[in-house]
Amino acid sequence: MAVELPELVGGALCLDVANSVDGRVLEEPLDYLATYADLVGWALRAGGLSTAEAEALRARADADPEGARDELIRARALRESVFALFHGYAQDGAARPDQLAAVQEAYTDALRHARLEPAGEDLCWTWDPDLRLPRWRVAQSAIDLATGSSLGRVKACASQDGCQYLFVDTSKNGSRRWCSMTDCGNQAKSKRLTARRRADRTEAR
Ligand SMILES: [Zn+2]
């Protein structure tokens, strides 16, 4: 079944990946990352993978479906830690030590496998196309955001229908409240979630 994917509103890879669960406070949240291929597609769309990397990862996942399934579980676990960390900051200006430790661990694991290489006039961390690559890039993005100057600008959508999407508020006066005016701003998201649940129920029959 084709599900309309939500627009990317995070302003940072780690937040866009954290936002791959819709309606987190609802009884039936909608997880867009059901398969490893979904993870690759989402990361590609969010700018966390190049097209060539995504192709290489899809081929690896085809060759090692069990490894891909296991990695999806780990990537989703990191996604939940990233969400909890930034949601904590957005709500209370603080996060729990276990959430910090989980993101830190993912980042140090990423660096253990990274090479420092020239990229144009800069240097950057690069990785071989490994099934773990999406997770490593998300960890890098999370640390960049957490240690940069935008942490205080991370917000959670003010929608009452359980959206909880995270985004970096880049508006001049810091007044952004919604993940998206065309989505939560006008109820499109709750309509989409309702449609998805209806489709799931029909499929289950
Ligand atoms: Zn929203």
JSON list of C-alpha atoms and ligand atoms in Angstrom, two decimals:
[
{"chain": "A", "resi": 1, "resn": "MET", "atom": "CA", "xyz": [0.00, 0.00, 0.00]},
{"chain": "A", "resi": 2, "resn": "ALA", "atom": "CA", "xyz": [1.39, 3.38, -0.91]},
{"chain": "A", "resi": 3, "resn": "VAL", "atom": "CA", "xyz": [1.42, 5.77, 2.01]},
{"chain": "A", "resi": 4, "resn": "GLU", "atom": "CA", "xyz": [1.89, 9.42, 1.38]},
{"chain": "A", "resi": 5, "resn": "LEU", "atom": "CA", "xyz": [5.12, 10.38, 3.13]},
{"chain": "A", "resi": 6, "resn": "PRO", "atom": "CA", "xyz": [5.10, 13.48, 5.31]},
{"chain": "A", "resi": 7, "resn": "GLU", "atom": "CA", "xyz": [7.22, 16.42, 4.28]},
{"chain": "A", "resi": 8, "resn": "LEU", "atom": "CA", "xyz": [10.60, 16.78, 5.94]},
{"chain": "A", "resi": 9, "resn": "VAL", "atom": "CA", "xyz": [10.41, 19.63, 8.41]},
{"chain": "A", "resi": 10, "resn": "GLY", "atom": "CA", "xyz": [13.27, 18.97, 10.86]},
{"chain": "A", "resi": 11, "resn": "GLY", "atom": "CA", "xyz": [16.00, 21.13, 9.38]},
{"chain": "A", "resi": 12, "resn": "ALA", "atom": "CA", "xyz": [18.58, 18.53, 10.45]},
{"chain": "A", "resi": 13, "resn": "LEU", "atom": "CA", "xyz": [19.05, 14.92, 9.37]},
{"chain": "A", "resi": 14, "resn": "CYS", "atom": "CA", "xyz": [18.77, 13.57, 12.92]},
{"chain": "A", "resi": 15, "resn": "LEU", "atom": "CA", "xyz": [15.42, 15.34, 13.45]},
{"chain": "A", "resi": 16, "resn": "ASP", "atom": "CA", "xyz": [14.06, 14.29, 10.06]},
{"chain": "A", "resi": 17, "resn": "VAL", "atom": "CA", "xyz": [14.86, 10.68, 10.96]},
{"chain": "A", "resi": 18, "resn": "ALA", "atom": "CA", "xyz": [13.38, 11.12, 14.46]},
{"chain": "A", "resi": 19, "resn": "ASN", "atom": "CA", "xyz": [10.25, 12.32, 12.65]},
{"chain": "A", "resi": 20, "resn": "SER", "atom": "CA", "xyz": [9.82, 8.99, 10.84]},
{"chain": "A", "resi": 21, "resn": "VAL", "atom": "CA", "xyz": [7.28, 8.07, 13.51]},
{"chain": "A", "resi": 22, "resn": "ASP", "atom": "CA", "xyz": [4.01, 9.95, 13.21]},
{"chain": "A", "resi": 23, "resn": "GLY", "atom": "CA", "xyz": [1.55, 10.40, 16.05]},
{"chain": "A", "resi": 24, "resn": "ARG", "atom": "CA", "xyz": [3.88, 9.22, 18.82]},
{"chain": "A", "resi": 25, "resn": "VAL", "atom": "CA", "xyz": [1.43, 9.88, 21.64]},
{"chain": "A", "resi": 26, "resn": "LEU", "atom": "CA", "xyz": [-1.41, 8.08, 19.90]},
{"chain": "A", "resi": 27, "resn": "GLU", "atom": "CA", "xyz": [-2.43, 4.52, 20.61]},
{"chain": "A", "resi": 28, "resn": "GLU", "atom": "CA", "xyz": [-1.21, 3.46, 17.19]},
{"chain": "A", "resi": 29, "resn": "PRO", "atom": "CA", "xyz": [1.76, 5.55, 16.13]},
{"chain": "A", "resi": 30, "resn": "LEU", "atom": "CA", "xyz": [2.68, 5.24, 12.47]},
{"chain": "A", "resi": 31, "resn": "ASP", "atom": "CA", "xyz": [6.27, 4.07, 11.89]},
{"chain": "A", "resi": 32, "resn": "TYR", "atom": "CA", "xyz": [7.47, 4.80, 8.36]},
{"chain": "A", "resi": 33, "resn": "LEU", "atom": "CA", "xyz": [10.59, 2.66, 8.81]},
{"chain": "A", "resi": 34, "resn": "ALA", "atom": "CA", "xyz": [9.12, -0.83, 8.50]},
{"chain": "A", "resi": 35, "resn": "THR", "atom": "CA", "xyz": [12.01, -2.25, 6.48]},
{"chain": "A", "resi": 36, "resn": "TYR", "atom": "CA", "xyz": [15.69, -1.52, 5.95]},
{"chain": "A", "resi": 37, "resn": "ALA", "atom": "CA", "xyz": [14.80, -0.26, 2.46]},
{"chain": "A", "resi": 38, "resn": "ASP", "atom": "CA", "xyz": [12.45, 2.25, 4.11]},
{"chain": "A", "resi": 39, "resn": "LEU", "atom": "CA", "xyz": [15.35, 3.46, 6.25]},
{"chain": "A", "resi": 40, "resn": "VAL", "atom": "CA", "xyz": [17.58, 3.89, 3.20]},
{"chain": "A", "resi": 41, "resn": "GLY", "atom": "CA", "xyz": [14.82, 5.70, 1.30]},
{"chain": "A", "resi": 42, "resn": "TRP", "atom": "CA", "xyz": [14.11, 8.02, 4.22]},
{"chain": "A", "resi": 43, "resn": "ALA", "atom": "CA", "xyz": [17.80, 8.81, 4.81]},
{"chain": "A", "resi": 44, "resn": "LEU", "atom": "CA", "xyz": [18.28, 9.49, 1.10]},
{"chain": "A", "resi": 45, "resn": "ARG", "atom": "CA", "xyz": [15.28, 11.83, 1.04]},
{"chain": "A", "resi": 46, "resn": "ALA", "atom": "CA", "xyz": [16.59, 13.63, 4.15]},
{"chain": "A", "resi": 47, "resn": "GLY", "atom": "CA", "xyz": [20.02, 14.17, 2.61]},
{"chain": "A", "resi": 48, "resn": "GLY", "atom": "CA", "xyz": [21.79, 11.63, 4.83]},
{"chain": "A", "resi": 49, "resn": "LEU", "atom": "CA", "xyz": [22.87, 9.42, 1.93]},
{"chain": "A", "resi": 50, "resn": "SER", "atom": "CA", "xyz": [23.94, 10.05, -1.64]},
{"chain": "A", "resi": 51, "resn": "THR", "atom": "CA", "xyz": [22.12, 8.24, -4.42]},
{"chain": "A", "resi": 52, "resn": "ALA", "atom": "CA", "xyz": [25.18, 6.04, -4.98]},
{"chain": "A", "resi": 53, "resn": "GLU", "atom": "CA", "xyz": [25.37, 5.19, -1.28]},
{"chain": "A", "resi": 54, "resn": "ALA", "atom": "CA", "xyz": [21.67, 4.34, -1.18]},
{"chain": "A", "resi": 55, "resn": "GLU", "atom": "CA", "xyz": [22.08, 2.03, -4.17]},
{"chain": "A", "resi": 56, "resn": "ALA", "atom": "CA", "xyz": [25.08, 0.32, -2.57]},
{"chain": "A", "resi": 57, "resn": "LEU", "atom": "CA", "xyz": [23.19, -0.16, 0.69]},
{"chain": "A", "resi": 58, "resn": "ARG", "atom": "CA", "xyz": [20.16, -1.62, -1.07]},
{"chain": "A", "resi": 59, "resn": "ALA", "atom": "CA", "xyz": [22.43, -4.15, -2.80]},
{"chain": "A", "resi": 60, "resn": "ARG", "atom": "CA", "xyz": [24.07, -5.04, 0.52]},
{"chain": "A", "resi": 61, "resn": "ALA", "atom": "CA", "xyz": [20.71, -5.44, 2.20]},
{"chain": "A", "resi": 62, "resn": "ASP", "atom": "CA", "xyz": [19.57, -7.77, -0.60]},
{"chain": "A", "resi": 63, "resn": "ALA", "atom": "CA", "xyz": [22.72, -9.85, -0.11]},
{"chain": "A", "resi": 64, "resn": "ASP", "atom": "CA", "xyz": [22.36, -9.92, 3.69]},
{"chain": "A", "resi": 65, "resn": "PRO", "atom": "CA", "xyz": [18.68, -9.65, 4.63]},
{"chain": "A", "resi": 66, "resn": "GLU", "atom": "CA", "xyz": [19.27, -10.84, 8.16]},
{"chain": "A", "resi": 67, "resn": "GLY", "atom": "CA", "xyz": [22.01, -8.26, 8.74]},
{"chain": "A", "resi": 68, "resn": "ALA", "atom": "CA", "xyz": [19.73, -5.58, 7.30]},
{"chain": "A", "resi": 69, "resn": "ARG", "atom": "CA", "xyz": [16.89, -6.59, 9.63]},
{"chain": "A", "resi": 70, "resn": "ASP", "atom": "CA", "xyz": [19.20, -6.45, 12.66]},
{"chain": "A", "resi": 71, "resn": "GLU", "atom": "CA", "xyz": [20.58, -3.09, 11.60]},
{"chain": "A", "resi": 72, "resn": "LEU", "atom": "CA", "xyz": [17.07, -1.69, 11.15]},
{"chain": "A", "resi": 73, "resn": "ILE", "atom": "CA", "xyz": [16.39, -2.58, 14.81]},
{"chain": "A", "resi": 74, "resn": "ARG", "atom": "CA", "xyz": [19.54, -0.76, 15.92]},
{"chain": "A", "resi": 75, "resn": "ALA", "atom": "CA", "xyz": [18.81, 2.24, 13.72]},
{"chain": "A", "resi": 76, "resn": "ARG", "atom": "CA", "xyz": [15.30, 2.49, 15.13]},
{"chain": "A", "resi": 77, "resn": "ALA", "atom": "CA", "xyz": [16.70, 2.28, 18.66]},
{"chain": "A", "resi": 78, "resn": "LEU", "atom": "CA", "xyz": [19.05, 5.18, 17.94]},
{"chain": "A", "resi": 79, "resn": "ARG", "atom": "CA", "xyz": [16.15, 7.08, 16.39]},
{"chain": "A", "resi": 80, "resn": "GLU", "atom": "CA", "xyz": [14.23, 6.73, 19.66]},
{"chain": "A", "resi": 81, "resn": "SER", "atom": "CA", "xyz": [17.23, 7.94, 21.69]},
{"chain": "A", "resi": 82, "resn": "VAL", "atom": "CA", "xyz": [17.67, 10.91, 19.36]},
{"chain": "A", "resi": 83, "resn": "PHE", "atom": "CA", "xyz": [13.98, 11.73, 19.61]},
{"chain": "A", "resi": 84, "resn": "ALA", "atom": "CA", "xyz": [14.00, 11.47, 23.41]},
{"chain": "A", "resi": 85, "resn": "LEU", "atom": "CA", "xyz": [17.14, 13.59, 23.69]},
{"chain": "A", "resi": 86, "resn": "PHE", "atom": "CA", "xyz": [15.89, 16.48, 21.56]},
{"chain": "A", "resi": 87, "resn": "HIS", "atom": "CA", "xyz": [12.29, 16.24, 22.71]},
{"chain": "A", "resi": 88, "resn": "GLY", "atom": "CA", "xyz": [13.61, 16.51, 26.26]},
{"chain": "A", "resi": 89, "resn": "TYR", "atom": "CA", "xyz": [15.51, 19.66, 25.33]},
{"chain": "A", "resi": 90, "resn": "ALA", "atom": "CA", "xyz": [12.56, 21.10, 23.47]},
{"chain": "A", "resi": 91, "resn": "GLN", "atom": "CA", "xyz": [10.23, 20.57, 26.44]},
{"chain": "A", "resi": 92, "resn": "ASP", "atom": "CA", "xyz": [12.42, 21.00, 29.51]},
{"chain": "A", "resi": 93, "resn": "GLY", "atom": "CA", "xyz": [15.81, 22.24, 28.28]},
{"chain": "A", "resi": 94, "resn": "ALA", "atom": "CA", "xyz": [17.40, 19.03, 29.54]},
{"chain": "A", "resi": 95, "resn": "ALA", "atom": "CA", "xyz": [17.81, 15.36, 28.68]},
{"chain": "A", "resi": 96, "resn": "ARG", "atom": "CA", "xyz": [18.33, 12.22, 30.71]},
{"chain": "A", "resi": 97, "resn": "PRO", "atom": "CA", "xyz": [21.86, 10.80, 31.11]},
{"chain": "A", "resi": 98, "resn": "ASP", "atom": "CA", "xyz": [20.88, 7.48, 29.47]},
{"chain": "A", "resi": 99, "resn": "GLN", "atom": "CA", "xyz": [19.65, 9.34, 26.37]},
{"chain": "A", "resi": 100, "resn": "LEU", "atom": "CA", "xyz": [22.90, 11.30, 26.16]},
{"chain": "A", "resi": 101, "resn": "ALA", "atom": "CA", "xyz": [24.90, 8.09, 26.62]},
{"chain": "A", "resi": 102, "resn": "ALA", "atom": "CA", "xyz": [23.04, 6.28, 23.83]},
{"chain": "A", "resi": 103, "resn": "VAL", "atom": "CA", "xyz": [23.69, 9.05, 21.31]},
{"chain": "A", "resi": 104, "resn": "GLN", "atom": "CA", "xyz": [27.27, 9.42, 22.47]},
{"chain": "A", "resi": 105, "resn": "GLU", "atom": "CA", "xyz": [27.87, 5.71, 22.04]},
{"chain": "A", "resi": 106, "resn": "ALA", "atom": "CA", "xyz": [26.44, 5.72, 18.51]},
{"chain": "A", "resi": 107, "resn": "TYR", "atom": "CA", "xyz": [28.70, 8.65, 17.64]},
{"chain": "A", "resi": 108, "resn": "THR", "atom": "CA", "xyz": [31.90, 7.11, 19.00]},
{"chain": "A", "resi": 109, "resn": "ASP", "atom": "CA", "xyz": [31.03, 3.90, 17.15]},
{"chain": "A", "resi": 110, "resn": "ALA", "atom": "CA", "xyz": [30.63, 5.96, 13.96]},
{"chain": "A", "resi": 111, "resn": "LEU", "atom": "CA", "xyz": [33.99, 7.66, 14.46]},
{"chain": "A", "resi": 112, "resn": "ARG", "atom": "CA", "xyz": [35.71, 4.33, 15.01]},
{"chain": "A", "resi": 113, "resn": "HIS", "atom": "CA", "xyz": [34.75, 3.42, 11.44]},
{"chain": "A", "resi": 114, "resn": "ALA", "atom": "CA", "xyz": [35.25, 6.83, 9.83]},
{"chain": "A", "resi": 115, "resn": "ARG", "atom": "CA", "xyz": [38.08, 8.29, 7.80]},
{"chain": "A", "resi": 116, "resn": "LEU", "atom": "CA", "xyz": [38.97, 11.97, 7.75]},
{"chain": "A", "resi": 117, "resn": "GLU", "atom": "CA", "xyz": [39.11, 13.02, 4.09]},
{"chain": "A", "resi": 118, "resn": "PRO", "atom": "CA", "xyz": [39.21, 16.19, 2.02]},
{"chain": "A", "resi": 119, "resn": "ALA", "atom": "CA", "xyz": [35.85, 17.31, 0.68]},
{"chain": "A", "resi": 120, "resn": "GLY", "atom": "CA", "xyz": [36.37, 20.34, -1.51]},
{"chain": "A", "resi": 121, "resn": "GLU", "atom": "CA", "xyz": [38.11, 22.91, 0.65]},
{"chain": "A", "resi": 122, "resn": "ASP", "atom": "CA", "xyz": [37.05, 21.23, 3.88]},
{"chain": "A", "resi": 123, "resn": "LEU", "atom": "CA", "xyz": [37.71, 17.98, 5.64]},
{"chain": "A", "resi": 124, "resn": "CYS", "atom": "CA", "xyz": [34.94, 15.63, 6.60]},
{"chain": "A", "resi": 125, "resn": "TRP", "atom": "CA", "xyz": [34.27, 12.23, 8.09]},
{"chain": "A", "resi": 126, "resn": "THR", "atom": "CA", "xyz": [33.58, 9.63, 5.44]},
{"chain": "A", "resi": 127, "resn": "TRP", "atom": "CA", "xyz": [32.46, 6.04, 5.64]},
{"chain": "A", "resi": 128, "resn": "ASP", "atom": "CA", "xyz": [32.36, 3.08, 3.32]},
{"chain": "A", "resi": 129, "resn": "PRO", "atom": "CA", "xyz": [28.87, 2.02, 2.33]},
{"chain": "A", "resi": 130, "resn": "ASP", "atom": "CA", "xyz": [28.16, -0.29, 5.24]},
{"chain": "A", "resi": 131, "resn": "LEU", "atom": "CA", "xyz": [24.70, -1.32, 6.45]},
{"chain": "A", "resi": 132, "resn": "ARG", "atom": "CA", "xyz": [25.40, 0.82, 9.53]},
{"chain": "A", "resi": 133, "resn": "LEU", "atom": "CA", "xyz": [25.97, 3.98, 7.49]},
{"chain": "A", "resi": 134, "resn": "PRO", "atom": "CA", "xyz": [22.51, 5.55, 8.01]},
{"chain": "A", "resi": 135, "resn": "ARG", "atom": "CA", "xyz": [22.89, 5.09, 11.77]},
{"chain": "A", "resi": 136, "resn": "TRP", "atom": "CA", "xyz": [26.37, 6.61, 11.76]},
{"chain": "A", "resi": 137, "resn": "ARG", "atom": "CA", "xyz": [25.23, 9.65, 9.77]},
{"chain": "A", "resi": 138, "resn": "VAL", "atom": "CA", "xyz": [22.28, 10.18, 12.11]},
{"chain": "A", "resi": 139, "resn": "ALA", "atom": "CA", "xyz": [24.61, 9.98, 15.11]},
{"chain": "A", "resi": 140, "resn": "GLN", "atom": "CA", "xyz": [26.95, 12.53, 13.53]},
{"chain": "A", "resi": 141, "resn": "SER", "atom": "CA", "xyz": [24.03, 14.83, 12.78]},
{"chain": "A", "resi": 142, "resn": "ALA", "atom": "CA", "xyz": [22.73, 14.50, 16.34]},
{"chain": "A", "resi": 143, "resn": "ILE", "atom": "CA", "xyz": [26.08, 15.43, 17.84]},
{"chain": "A", "resi": 144, "resn": "ASP", "atom": "CA", "xyz": [26.50, 18.33, 15.40]},
{"chain": "A", "resi": 145, "resn": "LEU", "atom": "CA", "xyz": [23.10, 19.66, 16.41]},
{"chain": "A", "resi": 146, "resn": "ALA", "atom": "CA", "xyz": [23.57, 19.03, 20.13]},
{"chain": "A", "resi": 147, "resn": "THR", "atom": "CA", "xyz": [26.99, 20.68, 20.31]},
{"chain": "A", "resi": 148, "resn": "GLY", "atom": "CA", "xyz": [26.30, 23.48, 17.83]},
{"chain": "A", "resi": 149, "resn": "SER", "atom": "CA", "xyz": [24.53, 26.76, 18.39]},
{"chain": "A", "resi": 150, "resn": "SER", "atom": "CA", "xyz": [21.01, 25.58, 17.47]},
{"chain": "A", "resi": 151, "resn": "LEU", "atom": "CA", "xyz": [20.14, 23.28, 20.38]},
{"chain": "A", "resi": 152, "resn": "GLY", "atom": "CA", "xyz": [18.06, 26.00, 22.01]},
{"chain": "A", "resi": 153, "resn": "ARG", "atom": "CA", "xyz": [16.13, 26.35, 18.76]},
{"chain": "A", "resi": 154, "resn": "VAL", "atom": "CA", "xyz": [14.94, 22.74, 18.69]},
{"chain": "A", "resi": 155, "resn": "LYS", "atom": "CA", "xyz": [11.18, 22.61, 19.18]},
{"chain": "A", "resi": 156, "resn": "ALA", "atom": "CA", "xyz": [8.38, 20.06, 19.16]},
{"chain": "A", "resi": 157, "resn": "CYS", "atom": "CA", "xyz": [5.26, 20.69, 17.08]},
{"chain": "A", "resi": 158, "resn": "ALA", "atom": "CA", "xyz": [2.49, 22.34, 19.09]},
{"chain": "A", "resi": 159, "resn": "SER", "atom": "CA", "xyz": [-0.19, 20.21, 17.47]},
{"chain": "A", "resi": 160, "resn": "GLN", "atom": "CA", "xyz": [-2.73, 18.73, 19.89]},
{"chain": "A", "resi": 161, "resn": "ASP", "atom": "CA", "xyz": [-3.17, 15.54, 17.87]},
{"chain": "A", "resi": 162, "resn": "GLY", "atom": "CA", "xyz": [0.05, 13.91, 18.98]},
{"chain": "A", "resi": 163, "resn": "CYS", "atom": "CA", "xyz": [2.41, 14.96, 16.20]},
{"chain": "A", "resi": 164, "resn": "GLN", "atom": "CA", "xyz": [5.49, 15.72, 18.33]},
{"chain": "A", "resi": 165, "resn": "TYR", "atom": "CA", "xyz": [7.56, 16.34, 15.22]},
{"chain": "A", "resi": 166, "resn": "LEU", "atom": "CA", "xyz": [10.85, 18.02, 16.04]},
{"chain": "A", "resi": 167, "resn": "PHE", "atom": "CA", "xyz": [12.34, 20.89, 14.09]},
{"chain": "A", "resi": 168, "resn": "VAL", "atom": "CA", "xyz": [14.98, 23.60, 14.29]},
{"chain": "A", "resi": 169, "resn": "ASP", "atom": "CA", "xyz": [13.15, 26.90, 14.48]},
{"chain": "A", "resi": 170, "resn": "THR", "atom": "CA", "xyz": [15.06, 29.19, 12.13]},
{"chain": "A", "resi": 171, "resn": "SER", "atom": "CA", "xyz": [12.43, 31.94, 12.14]},
{"chain": "A", "resi": 172, "resn": "LYS", "atom": "CA", "xyz": [13.84, 35.34, 13.00]},
{"chain": "A", "resi": 173, "resn": "ASN", "atom": "CA", "xyz": [11.90, 35.82, 16.23]},
{"chain": "A", "resi": 174, "resn": "GLY", "atom": "CA", "xyz": [11.76, 32.13, 17.19]},
{"chain": "A", "resi": 175, "resn": "SER", "atom": "CA", "xyz": [7.98, 32.02, 16.80]},
{"chain": "A", "resi": 176, "resn": "ARG", "atom": "CA", "xyz": [7.48, 28.83, 14.79]},
{"chain": "A", "resi": 177, "resn": "ARG", "atom": "CA", "xyz": [4.99, 26.50, 16.52]},
{"chain": "A", "resi": 178, "resn": "TRP", "atom": "CA", "xyz": [3.99, 23.92, 13.93]},
{"chain": "A", "resi": 179, "resn": "CYS", "atom": "CA", "xyz": [6.00, 21.26, 12.16]},
{"chain": "A", "resi": 180, "resn": "SER", "atom": "CA", "xyz": [4.33, 22.51, 9.00]},
{"chain": "A", "resi": 181, "resn": "MET", "atom": "CA", "xyz": [1.58, 24.98, 8.25]},
{"chain": "A", "resi": 182, "resn": "THR", "atom": "CA", "xyz": [0.32, 22.80, 5.38]},
{"chain": "A", "resi": 183, "resn": "ASP", "atom": "CA", "xyz": [0.29, 19.73, 7.59]},
{"chain": "A", "resi": 184, "resn": "CYS", "atom": "CA", "xyz": [-0.41, 20.17, 11.32]},
{"chain": "A", "resi": 185, "resn": "GLY", "atom": "CA", "xyz": [-1.22, 23.82, 10.72]},
{"chain": "A", "resi": 186, "resn": "ASN", "atom": "CA", "xyz": [-4.34, 22.68, 8.86]},
{"chain": "A", "resi": 187, "resn": "GLN", "atom": "CA", "xyz": [-5.01, 19.15, 10.13]},
{"chain": "A", "resi": 188, "resn": "ALA", "atom": "CA", "xyz": [-3.69, 17.36, 7.03]},
{"chain": "A", "resi": 189, "resn": "LYS", "atom": "CA", "xyz": [-1.57, 15.12, 9.24]},
{"chain": "A", "resi": 190, "resn": "SER", "atom": "CA", "xyz": [-4.40, 13.82, 11.36]},
{"chain": "A", "resi": 191, "resn": "LYS", "atom": "CA", "xyz": [-6.36, 13.10, 8.17]},
{"chain": "A", "resi": 192, "resn": "ARG", "atom": "CA", "xyz": [-3.41, 11.13, 6.79]},
{"chain": "A", "resi": 193, "resn": "LEU", "atom": "CA", "xyz": [-3.06, 9.12, 10.01]},
{"chain": "A", "resi": 194, "resn": "THR", "atom": "CA", "xyz": [-6.75, 8.33, 9.99]},
{"chain": "A", "resi": 195, "resn": "ALA", "atom": "CA", "xyz": [-6.55, 7.19, 6.36]},
{"chain": "A", "resi": 196, "resn": "ARG", "atom": "CA", "xyz": [-3.56, 5.00, 7.15]},
{"chain": "A", "resi": 197, "resn": "ARG", "atom": "CA", "xyz": [-5.26, 3.35, 10.10]},
{"chain": "A", "resi": 198, "resn": "ARG", "atom": "CA", "xyz": [-8.34, 2.68, 8.03]},
{"chain": "A", "resi": 199, "resn": "ALA", "atom": "CA", "xyz": [-6.15, 1.09, 5.32]},
{"chain": "A", "resi": 200, "resn": "ASP", "atom": "CA", "xyz": [-4.33, -1.03, 7.91]},
{"chain": "A", "resi": 201, "resn": "ARG", "atom": "CA", "xyz": [-7.61, -2.33, 9.26]},
{"chain": "A", "resi": 202, "resn": "THR", "atom": "CA", "xyz": [-8.79, -3.21, 5.75]},
{"chain": "A", "resi": 203, "resn": "GLU", "atom": "CA", "xyz": [-5.51, -5.01, 5.03]},
{"chain": "A", "resi": 204, "resn": "ALA", "atom": "CA", "xyz": [-5.73, -6.99, 8.25]},
{"chain": "A", "resi": 205, "resn": "ARG", "atom": "CA", "xyz": [-9.06, -8.51, 7.22]},
{"chain": "B", "resi": 1, "resn": "ZN", "atom": "ZN", "xyz": [3.06, 18.68, 13.63]}
]
